[in-house]
PDB file of C-alpha atoms in Angstrom:
ATOM      1  CA  GLN A   1      16.965  13.441  12.202  1.00 53.00           C
ATOM      2  CA  GLN A   2      14.893  10.532  10.911  1.00 62.00           C
ATOM      3  CA  GLN A   3      11.346  11.709  11.378  1.00 90.00           C
ATOM      4  CA  VAL A   4       9.628   8.527  10.183  1.00 96.00           C
ATOM      5  CA  LYS A   5      11.039   5.142  11.164  1.00 96.00           C
ATOM      6  CA  GLN A   6       9.863   2.021   9.359  1.00 97.00           C
ATOM      7  CA  SER A   7      10.261  -1.652  10.183  1.00 97.00           C
ATOM      8  CA  PRO A   8      11.051  -4.285   9.171  1.00 97.00           C
ATOM      9  CA  GLN A   9      13.451  -3.557   6.319  1.00 96.00           C
ATOM     10  CA  SER A  10      12.460  -6.796   4.641  1.00 97.00           C
ATOM     11  CA  LEU A  11       9.650  -9.281   5.062  1.00 97.00           C
ATOM     12  CA  ILE A  12       8.914 -12.712   3.651  1.00 98.00           C
ATOM     13  CA  VAL A  13       5.350 -13.996   3.862  1.00 98.00           C
ATOM     14  CA  GLN A  14       3.661 -17.080   2.492  1.00 98.00           C
ATOM     15  CA  LYS A  15       0.827 -16.652   0.020  1.00 98.00           C
ATOM     16  CA  GLY A  16      -2.405 -16.130   1.906  1.00 98.00           C
ATOM     17  CA  GLY A  17      -0.664 -14.827   5.000  1.00 98.00           C
ATOM     18  CA  ILE A  18      -0.809 -11.412   6.630  1.00 98.00           C
ATOM     19  CA  SER A  19       1.946  -8.885   5.988  1.00 98.00           C
ATOM     20  CA  ILE A  20       2.457  -6.259   8.679  1.00 98.00           C
ATOM     21  CA  ILE A  21       4.677  -3.194   8.324  1.00 98.00           C
ATOM     22  CA  ASN A  22       5.114  -0.658  11.096  1.00 98.00           C
ATOM     23  CA  CYS A  23       6.008   3.015  11.184  1.00 98.00           C
ATOM     24  CA  ALA A  24       6.636   5.526  13.929  1.00 98.00           C
ATOM     25  CA  TYR A  25       6.838   9.278  13.599  1.00 97.00           C
ATOM     26  CA  GLU A  26       8.190  12.071  15.760  1.00 94.00           C
ATOM     27  CA  ASN A  27       6.623  15.278  14.495  1.00 93.00           C
ATOM     28  CA  THR A  28       3.148  15.747  15.971  1.00 92.00           C
ATOM     29  CA  ALA A  29       2.404  18.372  13.301  1.00 91.00           C
ATOM     30  CA  PHE A  30       2.075  15.623  10.690  1.00 92.00           C
ATOM     31  CA  ASP A  31      -1.574  15.244   9.689  1.00 90.00           C
ATOM     32  CA  TYR A  32      -1.582  12.922   6.692  1.00 91.00           C
ATOM     33  CA  PHE A  33      -0.131   9.426   6.588  1.00 94.00           C
ATOM     34  CA  PRO A  34      -0.022   7.636   3.222  1.00 94.00           C
ATOM     35  CA  TRP A  35       1.458   4.300   2.250  1.00 96.00           C
ATOM     36  CA  TYR A  36       3.134   3.906  -1.115  1.00 96.00           C
ATOM     37  CA  GLN A  37       3.880   0.769  -3.121  1.00 97.00           C
ATOM     38  CA  GLN A  38       6.837   0.690  -5.468  1.00 96.00           C
ATOM     39  CA  PHE A  39       7.748  -1.924  -8.072  1.00 96.00           C
ATOM     40  CA  PRO A  40      11.257  -2.076  -9.553  1.00 92.00           C
ATOM     41  CA  GLY A  41      11.832   0.609 -12.166  1.00 90.00           C
ATOM     42  CA  LYS A  42       8.623   2.422 -11.294  1.00 93.00           C
ATOM     43  CA  GLY A  43       7.769   5.429  -9.203  1.00 94.00           C
ATOM     44  CA  PRO A  44       5.899   5.007  -5.918  1.00 96.00           C
ATOM     45  CA  ALA A  45       2.112   4.707  -6.198  1.00 95.00           C
ATOM     46  CA  LEU A  46      -0.336   5.619  -3.439  1.00 93.00           C
ATOM     47  CA  LEU A  47      -1.850   2.533  -1.852  1.00 95.00           C
ATOM     48  CA  ILE A  48      -3.916   3.871   1.025  1.00 94.00           C
ATOM     49  CA  ALA A  49      -3.809   6.892   3.338  1.00 93.00           C
ATOM     50  CA  ILE A  50      -5.188   7.948   6.701  1.00 92.00           C
ATOM     51  CA  ARG A  51      -5.647  11.112   8.726  1.00 90.00           C
ATOM     52  CA  PRO A  52      -5.134  11.171  12.509  1.00 89.00           C
ATOM     53  CA  ASP A  53      -8.819  11.657  13.328  1.00 89.00           C
ATOM     54  CA  VAL A  54      -9.523   7.976  12.589  1.00 91.00           C
ATOM     55  CA  SER A  55      -7.883   4.881  14.057  1.00 94.00           C
ATOM     56  CA  GLU A  56      -8.339   2.513  11.148  1.00 96.00           C
ATOM     57  CA  LYS A  57      -8.986   2.580   7.432  1.00 95.00           C
ATOM     58  CA  LYS A  58      -9.605  -0.412   5.213  1.00 96.00           C
ATOM     59  CA  GLU A  59      -9.522  -0.652   1.450  1.00 95.00           C
ATOM     60  CA  GLY A  60      -9.876  -4.155   0.107  1.00 96.00           C
ATOM     61  CA  ARG A  61      -7.057  -6.292   1.480  1.00 97.00           C
ATOM     62  CA  PHE A  62      -5.155  -3.259   2.797  1.00 97.00           C
ATOM     63  CA  THR A  63      -5.736  -1.763   6.243  1.00 97.00           C
ATOM     64  CA  ILE A  64      -4.019   1.087   8.040  1.00 96.00           C
ATOM     65  CA  SER A  65      -4.097   1.104  11.818  1.00 96.00           C
ATOM     66  CA  PHE A  66      -3.262   4.423  13.465  1.00 96.00           C
ATOM     67  CA  ASN A  67      -2.325   5.083  17.085  1.00 95.00           C
ATOM     68  CA  LYS A  68      -2.075   8.839  17.632  1.00 94.00           C
ATOM     69  CA  SER A  69      -0.958   8.688  21.273  1.00 94.00           C
ATOM     70  CA  ALA A  70       1.882   6.302  20.428  1.00 96.00           C
ATOM     71  CA  LYS A  71       2.687   8.146  17.200  1.00 96.00           C
ATOM     72  CA  GLN A  72       2.627   4.884  15.307  1.00 97.00           C
ATOM     73  CA  PHE A  73       0.811   3.521  12.282  1.00 97.00           C
ATOM     74  CA  SER A  74       0.922   0.245  10.463  1.00 98.00           C
ATOM     75  CA  LEU A  75      -0.066  -1.385   7.195  1.00 98.00           C
ATOM     76  CA  HIS A  76      -1.704  -4.797   7.172  1.00 98.00           C
ATOM     77  CA  ILE A  77      -1.986  -6.732   3.923  1.00 98.00           C
ATOM     78  CA  MET A  78      -4.480  -9.555   4.293  1.00 98.00           C
ATOM     79  CA  ASP A  79      -4.380 -12.664   2.112  1.00 98.00           C
ATOM     80  CA  SER A  80      -0.999 -11.615   0.732  1.00 98.00           C
ATOM     81  CA  GLN A  81      -0.389 -12.525  -2.915  1.00 98.00           C
ATOM     82  CA  PRO A  82       2.813 -12.929  -4.943  1.00 97.00           C
ATOM     83  CA  GLY A  83       1.747  -9.838  -6.908  1.00 97.00           C
ATOM     84  CA  ASP A  84       2.027  -7.845  -3.678  1.00 98.00           C
ATOM     85  CA  SER A  85       5.790  -8.394  -3.726  1.00 98.00           C
ATOM     86  CA  ALA A  86       7.177  -4.859  -3.858  1.00 97.00           C
ATOM     87  CA  THR A  87       8.763  -2.209  -1.671  1.00 96.00           C
ATOM     88  CA  TYR A  88       6.393  -0.381   0.644  1.00 97.00           C
ATOM     89  CA  PHE A  89       6.995   3.080   2.052  1.00 97.00           C
ATOM     90  CA  CYS A  90       5.124   4.828   4.797  1.00 97.00           C
ATOM     91  CA  ALA A  91       5.125   8.600   4.725  1.00 96.00           C
ATOM     92  CA  ALA A  92       3.853  11.626   6.575  1.00 95.00           C
ATOM     93  CA  SER A  93       3.139  15.201   5.669  1.00 92.00           C
ATOM     94  CA  ARG A  94       1.824  18.514   6.990  1.00 88.00           C
ATOM     95  CA  GLY A  95      -1.045  20.156   5.200  1.00 76.00           C
ATOM     96  CA  ASN A  96      -0.003  23.683   6.162  1.00 72.00           C
ATOM     97  CA  ALA A  97       3.568  23.208   4.984  1.00 75.00           C
ATOM     98  CA  GLY A  98       3.271  22.239   1.342  1.00 78.00           C
ATOM     99  CA  ASN A  99       2.337  18.594   1.856  1.00 86.00           C
ATOM    100  CA  MET A 100       5.836  17.430   0.972  1.00 91.00           C
ATOM    101  CA  LEU A 101       6.242  13.825   2.030  1.00 94.00           C
ATOM    102  CA  THR A 102       8.669  12.545   4.652  1.00 95.00           C
ATOM    103  CA  PHE A 103       9.235   8.878   3.924  1.00 96.00           C
ATOM    104  CA  GLY A 104      10.160   5.909   6.043  1.00 96.00           C
ATOM    105  CA  GLY A 105      13.096   3.779   4.965  1.00 95.00           C
ATOM    106  CA  GLY A 106      11.004   1.232   3.076  1.00 96.00           C
ATOM    107  CA  THR A 107      10.149  -2.452   3.492  1.00 97.00           C
ATOM    108  CA  ARG A 108      10.899  -4.975   0.797  1.00 96.00           C
ATOM    109  CA  LEU A 109       8.078  -7.521   0.843  1.00 98.00           C
ATOM    110  CA  MET A 110       8.338 -10.913  -0.790  1.00 98.00           C
ATOM    111  CA  VAL A 111       5.273 -13.132  -0.897  1.00 98.00           C
ATOM    112  CA  LYS A 112       6.159 -16.732  -1.603  1.00 97.00           C
ATOM    113  CA  PRO A 113       3.700 -18.817  -3.659  1.00 93.00           C
TER     114      PRO A 113
ATOM    115  CA  GLY B   1      -4.879   9.929 -19.183  1.00 59.00           C
ATOM    116  CA  ALA B   2      -1.171  10.627 -19.314  1.00 83.00           C
ATOM    117  CA  GLY B   3       0.724  10.401 -16.075  1.00 93.00           C
ATOM    118  CA  VAL B   4       3.824  12.222 -14.924  1.00 96.00           C
ATOM    119  CA  SER B   5       6.652  11.772 -17.390  1.00 97.00           C
ATOM    120  CA  GLN B   6      10.354  12.261 -16.805  1.00 98.00           C
ATOM    121  CA  SER B   7      13.301  12.394 -19.130  1.00 97.00           C
ATOM    122  CA  PRO B   8      15.792  11.010 -19.628  1.00 97.00           C
ATOM    123  CA  SER B   9      15.031   7.685 -17.983  1.00 97.00           C
ATOM    124  CA  ASN B  10      18.737   7.086 -17.477  1.00 97.00           C
ATOM    125  CA  LYS B  11      21.656   9.500 -17.435  1.00 98.00           C
ATOM    126  CA  VAL B  12      25.326   8.670 -17.040  1.00 98.00           C
ATOM    127  CA  THR B  13      27.635  11.616 -16.587  1.00 98.00           C
ATOM    128  CA  GLU B  14      31.179  12.280 -15.570  1.00 97.00           C
ATOM    129  CA  LYS B  15      32.033  13.841 -12.256  1.00 97.00           C
ATOM    130  CA  GLY B  16      32.100  17.616 -12.568  1.00 98.00           C
ATOM    131  CA  LYS B  17      29.653  17.871 -15.448  1.00 98.00           C
ATOM    132  CA  ASP B  18      26.273  19.604 -15.219  1.00 98.00           C
ATOM    133  CA  VAL B  19      23.030  17.686 -15.814  1.00 98.00           C
ATOM    134  CA  GLU B  20      19.427  18.676 -16.433  1.00 98.00           C
ATOM    135  CA  LEU B  21      16.511  16.431 -15.573  1.00 98.00           C
ATOM    136  CA  ARG B  22      13.050  17.126 -16.921  1.00 98.00           C
ATOM    137  CA  CYS B  23       9.590  16.555 -15.468  1.00 98.00           C
ATOM    138  CA  ASP B  24       6.268  16.890 -17.273  1.00 96.00           C
ATOM    139  CA  PRO B  25       3.512  16.882 -14.655  1.00 95.00           C
ATOM    140  CA  ILE B  26      -0.066  15.823 -15.174  1.00 93.00           C
ATOM    141  CA  SER B  27      -1.929  18.541 -17.041  1.00 90.00           C
ATOM    142  CA  GLY B  28      -3.696  20.926 -14.694  1.00 87.00           C
ATOM    143  CA  HIS B  29      -1.728  19.911 -11.600  1.00 89.00           C
ATOM    144  CA  THR B  30      -0.533  23.023  -9.830  1.00 88.00           C
ATOM    145  CA  ALA B  31       1.747  21.410  -7.260  1.00 91.00           C
ATOM    146  CA  LEU B  32       5.029  19.794  -8.328  1.00 95.00           C
ATOM    147  CA  TYR B  33       7.594  18.040  -6.159  1.00 96.00           C
ATOM    148  CA  TRP B  34      11.086  16.661  -6.710  1.00 98.00           C
ATOM    149  CA  TYR B  35      12.366  13.812  -4.572  1.00 98.00           C
ATOM    150  CA  ARG B  36      15.575  11.811  -4.604  1.00 97.00           C
ATOM    151  CA  GLN B  37      15.815   8.078  -3.942  1.00 96.00           C
ATOM    152  CA  SER B  38      19.193   6.678  -3.045  1.00 93.00           C
ATOM    153  CA  LEU B  39      20.452   3.610  -1.242  1.00 82.00           C
ATOM    154  CA  GLY B  40      22.001   5.570   1.564  1.00 73.00           C
ATOM    155  CA  GLN B  41      19.354   8.236   2.135  1.00 75.00           C
ATOM    156  CA  GLY B  42      16.114   6.565   1.069  1.00 86.00           C
ATOM    157  CA  LEU B  43      13.415   8.794  -0.390  1.00 94.00           C
ATOM    158  CA  GLU B  44      13.976  12.462   0.409  1.00 95.00           C
ATOM    159  CA  PHE B  45      12.222  15.666  -0.544  1.00 96.00           C
ATOM    160  CA  LEU B  46      14.169  18.194  -2.595  1.00 97.00           C
ATOM    161  CA  ILE B  47      11.975  21.074  -3.776  1.00 96.00           C
ATOM    162  CA  TYR B  48       8.301  22.014  -4.125  1.00 94.00           C
ATOM    163  CA  PHE B  49       6.481  24.322  -6.523  1.00 93.00           C
ATOM    164  CA  GLN B  50       2.929  25.526  -6.026  1.00 89.00           C
ATOM    165  CA  GLY B  51       1.385  27.683  -8.717  1.00 84.00           C
ATOM    166  CA  ASN B  52       3.164  31.006  -9.061  1.00 82.00           C
ATOM    167  CA  SER B  53       4.456  31.051  -5.488  1.00 86.00           C
ATOM    168  CA  ALA B  54       8.146  31.030  -4.691  1.00 89.00           C
ATOM    169  CA  PRO B  55       9.386  27.428  -4.517  1.00 91.00           C
ATOM    170  CA  ASP B  56      10.191  25.728  -1.237  1.00 93.00           C
ATOM    171  CA  LYS B  57      13.851  24.803  -1.635  1.00 94.00           C
ATOM    172  CA  SER B  58      14.340  23.543   1.905  1.00 93.00           C
ATOM    173  CA  GLY B  59      15.262  20.001   0.810  1.00 94.00           C
ATOM    174  CA  LEU B  60      18.002  20.851  -1.669  1.00 96.00           C
ATOM    175  CA  PRO B  61      21.247  19.293  -0.364  1.00 94.00           C
ATOM    176  CA  SER B  62      23.605  21.952  -1.703  1.00 95.00           C
ATOM    177  CA  ASP B  63      23.754  25.067  -3.852  1.00 96.00           C
ATOM    178  CA  ARG B  64      24.782  22.886  -6.782  1.00 98.00           C
ATOM    179  CA  PHE B  65      21.135  21.893  -7.034  1.00 98.00           C
ATOM    180  CA  SER B  66      18.512  24.171  -8.547  1.00 97.00           C
ATOM    181  CA  ALA B  67      15.150  23.804 -10.207  1.00 97.00           C
ATOM    182  CA  GLU B  68      12.750  25.883 -12.166  1.00 95.00           C
ATOM    183  CA  ARG B  69       9.225  25.501 -13.385  1.00 94.00           C
ATOM    184  CA  THR B  70       8.252  27.287 -16.555  1.00 86.00           C
ATOM    185  CA  GLY B  71       4.702  28.418 -17.205  1.00 82.00           C
ATOM    186  CA  GLY B  72       3.451  26.485 -14.214  1.00 78.00           C
ATOM    187  CA  SER B  73       3.990  23.215 -16.029  1.00 90.00           C
ATOM    188  CA  VAL B  74       7.291  21.605 -17.035  1.00 95.00           C
ATOM    189  CA  SER B  75      10.041  21.576 -14.444  1.00 97.00           C
ATOM    190  CA  THR B  76      13.793  21.137 -14.821  1.00 97.00           C
ATOM    191  CA  LEU B  77      16.109  20.041 -12.027  1.00 98.00           C
ATOM    192  CA  THR B  78      19.715  21.082 -12.635  1.00 98.00           C
ATOM    193  CA  ILE B  79      22.719  19.663 -10.846  1.00 98.00           C
ATOM    194  CA  GLN B  80      25.962  21.542 -11.401  1.00 98.00           C
ATOM    195  CA  ARG B  81      29.424  20.050 -11.015  1.00 98.00           C
ATOM    196  CA  THR B  82      28.016  16.592 -10.301  1.00 98.00           C
ATOM    197  CA  GLN B  83      29.600  14.445  -7.621  1.00 97.00           C
ATOM    198  CA  GLN B  84      29.476  10.679  -7.187  1.00 96.00           C
ATOM    199  CA  GLU B  85      27.188  11.076  -4.168  1.00 94.00           C
ATOM    200  CA  ASP B  86      24.618  12.652  -6.502  1.00 96.00           C
ATOM    201  CA  SER B  87      24.035   9.222  -8.057  1.00 96.00           C
ATOM    202  CA  ALA B  88      20.404   8.358  -7.338  1.00 97.00           C
ATOM    203  CA  VAL B  89      16.963   8.101  -8.875  1.00 97.00           C
ATOM    204  CA  TYR B  90      15.351  11.522  -9.130  1.00 98.00           C
ATOM    205  CA  LEU B  91      11.582  11.372  -8.874  1.00 98.00           C
ATOM    206  CA  CYS B  92       9.053  14.001  -9.785  1.00 97.00           C
ATOM    207  CA  ALA B  93       5.502  14.074  -8.465  1.00 96.00           C
ATOM    208  CA  SER B  94       2.550  16.302  -9.176  1.00 94.00           C
ATOM    209  CA  SER B  95      -0.652  16.964  -7.302  1.00 91.00           C
ATOM    210  CA  PRO B  96      -3.903  18.709  -8.204  1.00 85.00           C
ATOM    211  CA  ARG B  97      -3.188  21.332  -5.583  1.00 73.00           C
ATOM    212  CA  ASP B  98      -1.705  21.957  -2.233  1.00 63.00           C
ATOM    213  CA  ARG B  99      -3.999  20.893   0.598  1.00 59.00           C
ATOM    214  CA  GLY B 100      -3.638  24.025   2.585  1.00 60.00           C
ATOM    215  CA  ARG B 101      -4.622  24.116   6.187  1.00 53.00           C
ATOM    216  CA  ALA B 102      -8.141  22.773   6.010  1.00 54.00           C
ATOM    217  CA  GLY B 103      -8.495  21.055   2.678  1.00 57.00           C
ATOM    218  CA  PRO B 104      -8.451  17.310   2.082  1.00 62.00           C
ATOM    219  CA  PRO B 105      -5.162  15.681   1.228  1.00 66.00           C
ATOM    220  CA  TYR B 106      -4.338  15.449  -2.474  1.00 76.00           C
ATOM    221  CA  GLU B 107      -2.549  12.448  -3.814  1.00 86.00           C
ATOM    222  CA  GLN B 108       0.898  12.915  -5.259  1.00 91.00           C
ATOM    223  CA  TYR B 109       1.352  11.107  -8.558  1.00 93.00           C
ATOM    224  CA  PHE B 110       4.922  10.035  -9.176  1.00 95.00           C
ATOM    225  CA  GLY B 111       6.756   9.692 -12.445  1.00 96.00           C
ATOM    226  CA  PRO B 112       9.045   6.731 -13.204  1.00 96.00           C
ATOM    227  CA  GLY B 113      12.151   8.695 -12.260  1.00 97.00           C
ATOM    228  CA  THR B 114      15.495   9.461 -13.850  1.00 98.00           C
ATOM    229  CA  ARG B 115      18.354   7.217 -12.802  1.00 97.00           C
ATOM    230  CA  LEU B 116      21.482   9.370 -12.572  1.00 98.00           C
ATOM    231  CA  THR B 117      24.883   7.737 -12.437  1.00 97.00           C
ATOM    232  CA  VAL B 118      27.943   9.910 -11.875  1.00 97.00           C
ATOM    233  CA  THR B 119      31.197   8.188 -12.812  1.00 96.00           C
TER     234      THR B 119
END
């Protein structure tokens, strides 16, 4: 059972454009929703995270939008840069169950100069 | 400060052999996680250690997989009688502590991983 579904699998955006990645989850017990960025040969690094009591969180060019009723959340990268080219993973976890992360399938983002 | 380190960075082994993968978490982090990243299965949780509590082994794919954490610090993931489907990148992450029911979330810091190839 795939508990977190992520789309698209790949995304090409022009420099300066907006990159949008979407995720949907099934388990309503999830209460923490982070996004990770991964460069080739490196481990994932936390980009931004949100809890379900807020609908939006912004950090610099990165924004998470969260829709609890639809069980969906998305990452928006404003003014996308070539250095943003990486694989992005959404994830979800439960605080009362060890906080182990359930990941989406990943989105490979390429930002063209 | 030093991040999570893993060794070896690459491991090639023959089918049927046993392998040990090592993780050195960030000093003082009490929670330690192992994940596996493969083309077919994506990123999946394997096992979780928190302090001196019994580990949560619910993600281990078979009884050929085991892990231990000595002294609440270094962890070793062991795969016995390796199979070709075990080929993947094995990632370790550590966290200052488990959130618990009411605490704030704690970031998991990932190591660079060990790329395992079973021939």
